[in-house]
CSV table of C-alpha atoms in Angstrom, one decimal:
chain,number,residue,atom,x,y,z
A,1,MET,CA,-10.0,1.4,2.3
A,2,ALA,CA,-9.8,5.2,2.6
A,3,ASP,CA,-9.0,6.9,5.9
A,4,TYR,CA,-12.6,8.0,5.9
A,5,VAL,CA,-15.7,7.1,4.1
A,6,SER,CA,-17.2,9.8,1.8
A,7,GLY,CA,-19.8,10.0,-0.9
A,8,LYS,CA,-17.1,8.9,-3.4
A,9,THR,CA,-16.4,5.7,-1.5
A,10,ALA,CA,-17.3,2.5,-3.4
A,11,VAL,CA,-19.3,0.1,-1.2
A,12,TYR,CA,-18.9,-3.6,-1.2
A,13,ALA,CA,-20.8,-6.2,0.9
A,14,ILE,CA,-20.6,-9.8,2.0
A,15,LEU,CA,-23.9,-11.5,2.4
A,16,ASP,CA,-24.3,-14.2,5.0
A,17,ASP,CA,-26.6,-15.5,7.7
A,18,PRO,CA,-25.4,-15.2,10.5
A,19,VAL,CA,-22.7,-12.5,10.0
A,20,ALA,CA,-21.1,-12.2,13.5
A,21,GLN,CA,-18.4,-14.7,12.6
A,22,VAL,CA,-17.5,-13.3,9.1
A,23,GLY,CA,-13.9,-12.1,8.9
A,24,SER,CA,-13.9,-11.1,5.2
A,25,PRO,CA,-14.6,-7.4,5.6
A,26,GLY,CA,-11.4,-7.0,7.6
A,27,ARG,CA,-9.4,-8.8,4.9
A,28,PHE,CA,-10.9,-6.8,2.1
A,29,ASN,CA,-10.5,-3.5,3.8
A,30,ALA,CA,-6.9,-4.2,4.5
A,31,LEU,CA,-6.4,-5.0,0.8
A,32,PHE,CA,-8.2,-1.9,-0.2
A,33,ARG,CA,-5.8,0.2,1.9
A,34,GLU,CA,-2.8,-1.8,0.4
A,35,ARG,CA,-4.0,-1.1,-3.2
A,36,ASN,CA,-4.9,2.6,-2.3
A,37,HIS,CA,-8.6,1.9,-3.3
A,38,ASP,CA,-11.3,4.2,-2.0
A,39,GLY,CA,-13.7,1.4,-1.0
A,40,VAL,CA,-15.2,-0.2,2.1
A,41,MET,CA,-16.5,-3.7,2.7
A,42,VAL,CA,-19.3,-4.4,5.2
A,43,ALA,CA,-21.2,-7.5,6.3
A,44,MET,CA,-24.9,-7.8,5.6
A,45,ARG,CA,-27.2,-10.3,7.2
A,46,ILE,CA,-29.6,-11.7,4.6
A,47,GLY,CA,-31.3,-15.0,5.2
A,48,ALA,CA,-31.8,-17.6,2.4
A,49,ASP,CA,-35.6,-16.9,2.3
A,50,GLU,CA,-34.8,-13.2,1.8
A,51,LEU,CA,-32.1,-13.4,-0.8
A,52,THR,CA,-34.2,-12.8,-3.9
A,53,GLN,CA,-35.8,-9.7,-2.5
A,54,GLY,CA,-32.6,-8.6,-0.8
A,55,PHE,CA,-30.6,-8.8,-4.0
A,56,ALA,CA,-33.3,-7.0,-6.0
A,57,GLY,CA,-33.0,-4.1,-3.5
A,58,LEU,CA,-29.2,-4.1,-3.4
A,59,ARG,CA,-28.8,-3.9,-7.1
A,60,THR,CA,-30.6,-0.5,-7.1
A,61,ILE,CA,-27.8,1.1,-5.0
A,62,GLY,CA,-25.7,3.1,-7.4
A,63,ASN,CA,-22.5,3.0,-5.5
A,64,LEU,CA,-22.6,-0.7,-4.6
A,65,ALA,CA,-19.6,-1.9,-6.5
A,66,GLY,CA,-19.5,-5.6,-5.7
A,67,LEU,CA,-20.9,-8.5,-3.5
A,68,VAL,CA,-19.4,-11.5,-1.9
A,69,PHE,CA,-21.4,-14.6,-1.0
A,70,THR,CA,-21.0,-17.4,1.5
A,71,ILE,CA,-23.0,-20.5,2.2
A,72,PRO,CA,-26.1,-20.6,1.9
A,73,HIS,CA,-26.1,-18.1,-1.0
A,74,LYS,CA,-23.5,-19.5,-3.5
A,75,LEU,CA,-26.0,-21.7,-5.3
A,76,PRO,CA,-29.1,-19.6,-5.4
A,77,MET,CA,-27.2,-16.5,-6.6
A,78,VAL,CA,-26.5,-18.3,-9.9
A,79,GLY,CA,-30.1,-17.8,-10.8
A,80,LEU,CA,-30.3,-14.2,-9.6
A,81,VAL,CA,-27.3,-12.6,-11.5
A,82,ASP,CA,-27.8,-11.7,-15.1
A,83,LYS,CA,-24.6,-13.3,-16.4
A,84,LEU,CA,-22.2,-16.0,-15.3
A,85,ALA,CA,-18.4,-15.9,-16.0
A,86,ALA,CA,-16.7,-19.1,-17.1
A,87,ASN,CA,-15.8,-20.6,-13.7
A,88,GLY,CA,-19.2,-19.9,-12.3
A,89,GLN,CA,-20.8,-21.7,-15.2
A,90,LEU,CA,-18.6,-24.7,-14.8
A,91,VAL,CA,-18.9,-25.0,-11.0
A,92,GLY,CA,-22.6,-24.2,-10.9
A,93,ALA,CA,-22.1,-21.7,-8.0
A,94,ILE,CA,-20.7,-18.3,-7.4
A,95,ASN,CA,-19.2,-16.4,-4.5
A,96,ALA,CA,-18.8,-12.9,-6.0
A,97,ALA,CA,-20.7,-10.6,-8.3
A,98,LYS,CA,-20.3,-7.1,-9.7
A,99,PRO,CA,-22.4,-4.7,-11.8
A,100,GLY,CA,-21.4,-3.9,-15.4
A,101,LEU,CA,-21.6,-0.6,-17.1
A,102,ASP,CA,-24.9,-1.8,-18.6
A,103,GLY,CA,-26.4,-2.4,-15.1
A,104,CYS,CA,-26.3,-6.2,-15.5
A,105,TRP,CA,-24.7,-8.2,-12.7
A,106,ILE,CA,-22.1,-10.8,-13.5
A,107,GLY,CA,-21.0,-13.5,-11.1
A,108,ASP,CA,-18.1,-15.9,-10.8
A,109,MET,CA,-16.5,-18.5,-8.5
A,110,PHE,CA,-13.2,-17.9,-6.7
A,111,ASP,CA,-12.9,-20.6,-4.1
A,112,GLY,CA,-10.8,-22.8,-6.3
A,113,ARG,CA,-8.9,-20.0,-7.9
A,114,GLY,CA,-7.9,-18.9,-4.4
A,115,CYS,CA,-6.5,-22.3,-3.8
A,116,ALA,CA,-4.6,-22.3,-7.1
A,117,ALA,CA,-3.3,-18.8,-6.5
A,118,ALA,CA,-2.1,-19.7,-3.0
A,119,ALA,CA,-0.1,-22.5,-4.5
A,120,ARG,CA,1.4,-20.3,-7.1
A,121,ALA,CA,2.4,-17.7,-4.5
A,122,LYS,CA,4.5,-20.4,-2.8
A,123,GLY,CA,6.2,-21.3,-6.1
A,124,HIS,CA,4.2,-24.4,-6.9
A,125,ASN,CA,3.4,-24.7,-10.6
A,126,LEU,CA,0.3,-26.8,-11.1
A,127,ALA,CA,0.8,-27.3,-14.9
A,128,GLY,CA,1.4,-30.9,-15.7
A,129,ARG,CA,0.8,-32.1,-12.2
A,130,SER,CA,-1.1,-35.3,-11.1
A,131,VAL,CA,-3.6,-34.4,-8.4
A,132,LEU,CA,-5.6,-36.6,-6.0
A,133,GLN,CA,-8.6,-34.7,-4.6
A,134,VAL,CA,-10.7,-36.0,-1.8
A,135,GLY,CA,-14.1,-34.3,-1.8
A,136,ALA,CA,-16.4,-33.5,-4.7
A,137,GLY,CA,-18.8,-31.0,-3.1
A,138,GLY,CA,-19.0,-27.3,-3.8
A,139,VAL,CA,-15.5,-26.5,-2.8
A,140,GLY,CA,-14.2,-29.6,-4.5
A,141,ARG,CA,-15.9,-28.7,-7.7
A,142,ALA,CA,-14.4,-25.2,-7.6
A,143,ILE,CA,-10.9,-26.5,-6.9
A,144,ALA,CA,-11.1,-29.1,-9.6
A,145,PHE,CA,-12.1,-26.6,-12.3
A,146,ALA,CA,-9.5,-24.0,-11.1
A,147,PHE,CA,-6.8,-26.6,-11.2
A,148,ALA,CA,-7.9,-27.7,-14.6
A,149,GLU,CA,-7.6,-24.0,-15.7
A,150,ALA,CA,-4.1,-24.1,-14.3
A,151,GLY,CA,-3.1,-26.9,-16.6
A,152,ILE,CA,-3.0,-30.0,-14.4
A,153,ALA,CA,-2.5,-33.3,-16.4
A,154,ARG,CA,-4.4,-35.7,-14.2
A,155,LEU,CA,-7.2,-35.6,-11.6
A,156,SER,CA,-8.3,-38.5,-9.4
A,157,ILE,CA,-11.5,-37.8,-7.5
A,158,SER,CA,-12.6,-39.5,-4.3
A,159,ASP,CA,-15.8,-38.9,-2.4
A,160,LEU,CA,-18.0,-40.9,-0.1
A,161,ASP,CA,-20.8,-40.0,-2.5
A,162,SER,CA,-19.8,-41.9,-5.6
A,163,LYS,CA,-22.5,-40.3,-7.7
A,164,ARG,CA,-21.2,-36.8,-6.8
A,165,SER,CA,-17.7,-37.9,-7.8
A,166,ARG,CA,-18.9,-39.2,-11.1
A,167,ILE,CA,-20.8,-36.1,-11.9
A,168,LEU,CA,-17.7,-33.9,-11.3
A,169,ALA,CA,-15.5,-36.3,-13.3
A,170,ASP,CA,-17.9,-36.2,-16.2
A,171,ASP,CA,-18.3,-32.4,-16.1
A,172,LEU,CA,-14.6,-31.8,-15.9
A,173,SER,CA,-13.9,-34.3,-18.7
A,174,SER,CA,-16.4,-32.5,-20.9
A,175,ALA,CA,-14.9,-29.1,-20.3
A,176,PHE,CA,-11.2,-30.2,-20.3
A,177,PRO,CA,-11.0,-33.4,-22.4
A,178,ALA,CA,-7.2,-33.3,-22.4
A,179,ILE,CA,-7.0,-33.9,-18.6
A,180,ALA,CA,-7.0,-37.6,-17.5
A,181,THR,CA,-9.9,-37.7,-15.1
A,182,GLU,CA,-11.0,-40.6,-13.0
A,183,VAL,CA,-13.1,-41.6,-10.0
A,184,ALA,CA,-10.8,-43.6,-7.7
A,185,ALA,CA,-10.1,-44.6,-4.1
A,186,PRO,CA,-8.0,-42.1,-2.2
A,187,ARG,CA,-4.6,-43.7,-3.1
A,188,VAL,CA,-1.7,-41.3,-3.0
A,189,ALA,CA,0.6,-43.4,-5.2
A,190,GLY,CA,1.2,-41.9,-8.6
A,191,HIS,CA,0.2,-38.3,-7.6
A,192,ASP,CA,2.3,-35.4,-6.6
A,193,VAL,CA,-0.4,-33.1,-5.3
A,194,VAL,CA,-2.9,-34.1,-2.7
A,195,VAL,CA,-6.0,-32.0,-1.9
A,196,ASN,CA,-8.4,-32.5,0.9
A,197,ALA,CA,-11.6,-30.6,-0.2
A,198,SER,CA,-13.8,-32.6,2.3
A,199,PRO,CA,-14.7,-31.7,5.9
A,200,LEU,CA,-12.5,-34.6,7.2
A,201,GLY,CA,-10.1,-33.1,9.8
A,202,MET,CA,-12.6,-30.7,11.4
A,203,ALA,CA,-13.2,-33.1,14.3
A,204,GLU,CA,-10.3,-34.8,16.1
A,205,SER,CA,-12.1,-38.1,15.7
A,206,ASP,CA,-12.2,-37.8,11.9
A,207,PRO,CA,-10.2,-40.4,9.9
A,208,MET,CA,-7.4,-39.2,7.7
A,209,PRO,CA,-8.6,-38.4,4.2
A,210,VAL,CA,-5.7,-40.4,2.7
A,211,PRO,CA,-3.4,-43.1,4.1
A,212,ALA,CA,-0.8,-41.3,6.1
A,213,ALA,CA,2.0,-43.8,5.2
A,214,ASP,CA,1.8,-42.8,1.5
A,215,LEU,CA,2.6,-39.1,2.0
A,216,ALA,CA,6.1,-38.3,0.7
A,217,SER,CA,8.5,-35.4,0.8
A,218,ASP,CA,8.2,-34.5,-2.9
A,219,MET,CA,4.4,-33.8,-2.6
A,220,LEU,CA,2.3,-30.7,-2.2
A,221,VAL,CA,-0.4,-31.4,0.3
A,222,ILE,CA,-3.4,-29.0,0.6
A,223,ASP,CA,-6.1,-29.0,3.2
A,224,VAL,CA,-9.0,-26.6,2.9
A,225,VAL,CA,-10.3,-27.2,6.4
A,226,LEU,CA,-10.1,-23.9,8.4
A,227,LEU,CA,-8.5,-24.5,11.8
A,228,ASP,CA,-6.2,-22.4,14.0
A,229,ARG,CA,-3.8,-25.4,14.1
A,230,PRO,CA,-2.5,-27.7,11.4
A,231,THR,CA,-5.0,-30.5,10.5
A,232,PRO,CA,-3.8,-34.0,11.1
A,233,LEU,CA,-3.3,-34.4,7.3
A,234,LEU,CA,-1.0,-31.3,7.2
A,235,ALA,CA,0.8,-32.1,10.4
A,236,THR,CA,1.6,-35.6,9.1
A,237,ALA,CA,2.6,-34.3,5.6
A,238,ALA,CA,4.9,-31.7,7.2
A,239,GLU,CA,6.5,-34.5,9.4
A,240,ARG,CA,7.3,-36.3,6.2
A,241,GLY,CA,8.9,-33.3,4.6
A,242,ALA,CA,6.1,-32.4,2.2
A,243,ALA,CA,5.1,-28.9,1.2
A,244,THR,CA,1.8,-27.9,2.8
A,245,GLN,CA,-1.0,-25.4,2.3
A,246,ASN,CA,-3.9,-24.7,4.7
A,247,GLY,CA,-7.3,-23.3,4.3
A,248,HIS,CA,-6.3,-19.9,5.5
A,249,ALA,CA,-3.9,-19.5,2.6
A,250,MET,CA,-6.6,-20.3,0.2
A,251,LEU,CA,-8.9,-17.8,1.8
A,252,ALA,CA,-6.3,-15.0,1.8
A,253,ALA,CA,-5.5,-15.6,-1.9
A,254,GLN,CA,-9.1,-15.6,-2.8
A,255,VAL,CA,-9.6,-12.1,-1.4
A,256,GLY,CA,-6.9,-10.9,-3.9
A,257,GLU,CA,-8.6,-12.8,-6.8
A,258,ILE,CA,-12.0,-11.3,-6.0
A,259,ALA,CA,-10.6,-7.8,-5.6
A,260,SER,CA,-9.0,-8.1,-9.1
A,261,PHE,CA,-12.4,-9.3,-10.4
A,262,PHE,CA,-13.9,-6.1,-8.9
A,263,GLY,CA,-11.2,-4.2,-10.9
A,264,ILE,CA,-9.1,-3.3,-7.9
A,265,THR,CA,-5.6,-4.3,-9.2
A,266,THR,CA,-3.3,-1.7,-7.9
């Protein structure tokens, strides 16, 4: 972010409803400064019923260089952009889009890539790893495909909605047939990476997503739940000597991945 905004400043926006709680503009603007990029990110409140009309108006703004989306816009934006990049196609949702030189907007998904990037930043190579993932919803799908891109060898998927688990397993097997994919109970044995991509842990009364007794010191344990304190899963994993990664790490790494997608690399 430049010291001041001028007519040359590239404008970016995050679309959400409501917007008061959105912290992404601060993260992006800090990264713009770090990468010496003349750009500014702002939050824009657009309701779900206004998204089609709102995006049609936004895409006419010549210095709008990129958009970021949160729930509830990740799914409907798939049908509004002109093109989908690979991960957006696989996940069936997007959380960022940018205009091309031809004026066409392309969208992609970075939730899972942020999770994978955060792991890499801490020295964890996902290639060849065996992963147990609890949660097959939107974030779960994004993480599964991003981890598949990173070269994992095996993915066991557990979700209270068995149909949703099966759909994800089938979709991932079709796209990455070399990965051993299964729908299974949340048993930790035989896995060296554990991912909680479910809401379990947001409330103190929530059960653990996996049996605590099975967590071991040679594991990487990831929890996407955003809290200002360690979730019970991460606290237990740390007590057992396991490496841990929280939702804030995923979010921070995702900002860098999206910025690179926007072409802001240095």
